[in-house]
Amino acid sequence: MLKYTLILALLIAVPFVQILSLALPSSPPLTANTIINEIPFYSHLNYVISIYNETTVNSTTKMKFLANYTAEYNVVSQCNGVIKVDYNVSKIYSAYNLSKFNISNTTFLKPGIFNVTLLDDALSFNYPYIYPELLYNSTYYALYFVATHVGLGLQYVNETKIKLDNTSYTVYKYLNISYFSSKSFYVLCNGIGYDFNYTFSYKIDNKTYNLCANFILKCISGNSSTRLKYMSNQLEEAFKPYTYLEYTYSSLYADLTPNTYREIFYPYVFANGYFVYRDCILRFAAGQQVVYPYFNIVIGNYTNLPITFLACNSTKIVWENEEFSRVNITSLNILGKTFNNVIEYENKTNTSFTLLYFHDGTLIEEESGKIDGNIYNASEKLEFTGNSIISLNSTYPDYFNYTNTKLPYSAIDPSSALEVSIIVTMIIVALIVLLYKRK
């Protein structure tokens, strides 16, 4: 952790035309309240792929058309979130003799049969699809798919309407999709890629050519879904948020010191053990509202995410792609509260360690650091504070701009106070002298 509802489409029937539309939210819900039992997909997609040779002269980019192809995706079977895709490509037209550019060996121009995991293989050439509930009307947000190590930085631009096979669809435009090296990317509201580019290099006789492939969707049919197998009753533990106090090592204090709070949310929970996981690090600034400084979402199953509860209680678990062994049943004091019957899991190498502590299935502490001989030196730690979130409407106190000038007493003028003190002192001295002379 320290390392880092199915689509509801409105289908309105009008004479001879179907309109498929979706109201795009600005962000996902904080927590899920239901388990998603199926994932939608389309069984037939048809694209036209156009290949260009890209050259730049005096800062001007020119595109020379080479050839175009038709690409067909046919889903032949599905099971538990995985679809089997039969992919075929055929050439439509070539403007030149392509014996020089043997681009038929390019990955996306090779036919084949592929297994595609819909929640892992986002916008893959094997099937250009992204789960539609991951599309947001946000100036910037990031998606990371753990299993395939694909990261997408998305910036929403606008939406338009297009028509395919007498059906009108809403299309969303995004910028900065690094996975495709594309300046812009268009996706249908159902998650199917509509228009995107892919740039790649081709080397001939020690000369490198920069080529660009443009994919445009021409046909879509066969609205279907894949049913998900129910994994565990523990999935409902993801219906609530988890808040942790984060500690990091301070060389000034030579110890772990509180740094900030982390809030863990599960906006979407899938029956087969997949989660949409959101880890928010809170930022506190004097006199300002508490904020989330970034909007990052991670997608994966319970074994490759640092989930905050035990999906299965056994002697060995897989947590964030690492295997942990149960090593102890102990007691733990966290923020003044004692927890008994705490299950301790450990993962260690010759140089590092991570310890996980679960109480009644909830992760109440995580600690990690380096190993020096037999000594464990912790560098990071999380402590569970509860299932209540810190409101973003709350304001952090400003200790550097104290504005309360109302005192519980009246202020005294310094010069007047000095005069009074001198006069009082002289009177006291005179009294002492008079009393002394009487004796």
PDB file of N, CA, C and O in Angstrom, residues 11 46 54 77 177 185 247 290 404 427 434:
ATOM      1  N   LEU A  11     -31.141   3.820 -23.485  1.00  0.00           N
ATOM      2  CA  LEU A  11     -31.426   3.450 -24.867  1.00  0.00           C
ATOM      3  C   LEU A  11     -32.819   3.937 -25.215  1.00  0.00           C
ATOM      4  O   LEU A  11     -33.809   3.419 -24.726  1.00  0.00           O
ATOM      5  N   ASN A  46     -15.552  -3.827 -36.169  1.00  0.00           N
ATOM      6  CA  ASN A  46     -14.866  -3.708 -37.460  1.00  0.00           C
ATOM      7  C   ASN A  46     -14.190  -2.348 -37.545  1.00  0.00           C
ATOM      8  O   ASN A  46     -14.837  -1.313 -37.363  1.00  0.00           O
ATOM      9  N   GLU A  54       5.332   9.244 -41.557  1.00  0.00           N
ATOM     10  CA  GLU A  54       5.352  10.583 -40.970  1.00  0.00           C
ATOM     11  C   GLU A  54       6.742  11.184 -41.081  1.00  0.00           C
ATOM     12  O   GLU A  54       7.723  10.613 -40.611  1.00  0.00           O
ATOM     13  N   SER A  77     -16.127 -16.770 -27.499  1.00  0.00           N
ATOM     14  CA  SER A  77     -16.555 -17.348 -26.222  1.00  0.00           C
ATOM     15  C   SER A  77     -16.207 -16.390 -25.092  1.00  0.00           C
ATOM     16  O   SER A  77     -15.419 -15.452 -25.275  1.00  0.00           O
ATOM     17  N   ILE A 177      -3.092  10.208 -23.864  1.00  0.00           N
ATOM     18  CA  ILE A 177      -3.144   8.771 -23.594  1.00  0.00           C
ATOM     19  C   ILE A 177      -1.803   8.184 -24.013  1.00  0.00           C
ATOM     20  O   ILE A 177      -1.579   7.847 -25.165  1.00  0.00           O
ATOM     21  N   PHE A 185      -7.657  10.836 -28.295  1.00  0.00           N
ATOM     22  CA  PHE A 185      -8.235   9.509 -28.325  1.00  0.00           C
ATOM     23  C   PHE A 185      -9.733   9.633 -28.147  1.00  0.00           C
ATOM     24  O   PHE A 185     -10.208  10.417 -27.328  1.00  0.00           O
ATOM     25  N   TYR A 247       2.870   7.083   8.896  1.00  0.00           N
ATOM     26  CA  TYR A 247       4.118   7.473   9.543  1.00  0.00           C
ATOM     27  C   TYR A 247       5.274   7.250   8.578  1.00  0.00           C
ATOM     28  O   TYR A 247       5.298   6.257   7.842  1.00  0.00           O
ATOM     29  N   VAL A 290      -9.291  20.738   3.583  1.00  0.00           N
ATOM     30  CA  VAL A 290      -8.587  19.481   3.327  1.00  0.00           C
ATOM     31  C   VAL A 290      -8.898  19.037   1.889  1.00  0.00           C
ATOM     32  O   VAL A 290     -10.038  19.107   1.435  1.00  0.00           O
ATOM     33  N   ASN A 404      -7.362  36.328  16.471  1.00  0.00           N
ATOM     34  CA  ASN A 404      -8.181  36.639  17.645  1.00  0.00           C
ATOM     35  C   ASN A 404      -7.439  37.660  18.516  1.00  0.00           C
ATOM     36  O   ASN A 404      -6.526  37.322  19.265  1.00  0.00           O
ATOM     37  N   ILE A 427       7.064  57.174  46.587  1.00  0.00           N
ATOM     38  CA  ILE A 427       6.238  57.272  47.795  1.00  0.00           C
ATOM     39  C   ILE A 427       6.647  56.235  48.814  1.00  0.00           C
ATOM     40  O   ILE A 427       6.767  56.526  50.019  1.00  0.00           O
ATOM     41  N   LEU A 434      10.837  58.343  56.444  1.00  0.00           N
ATOM     42  CA  LEU A 434      10.138  58.986  57.562  1.00  0.00           C
ATOM     43  C   LEU A 434      10.026  58.049  58.743  1.00  0.00           C
ATOM     44  O   LEU A 434      10.247  58.453  59.913  1.00  0.00           O
TER      45      LEU A 434
END
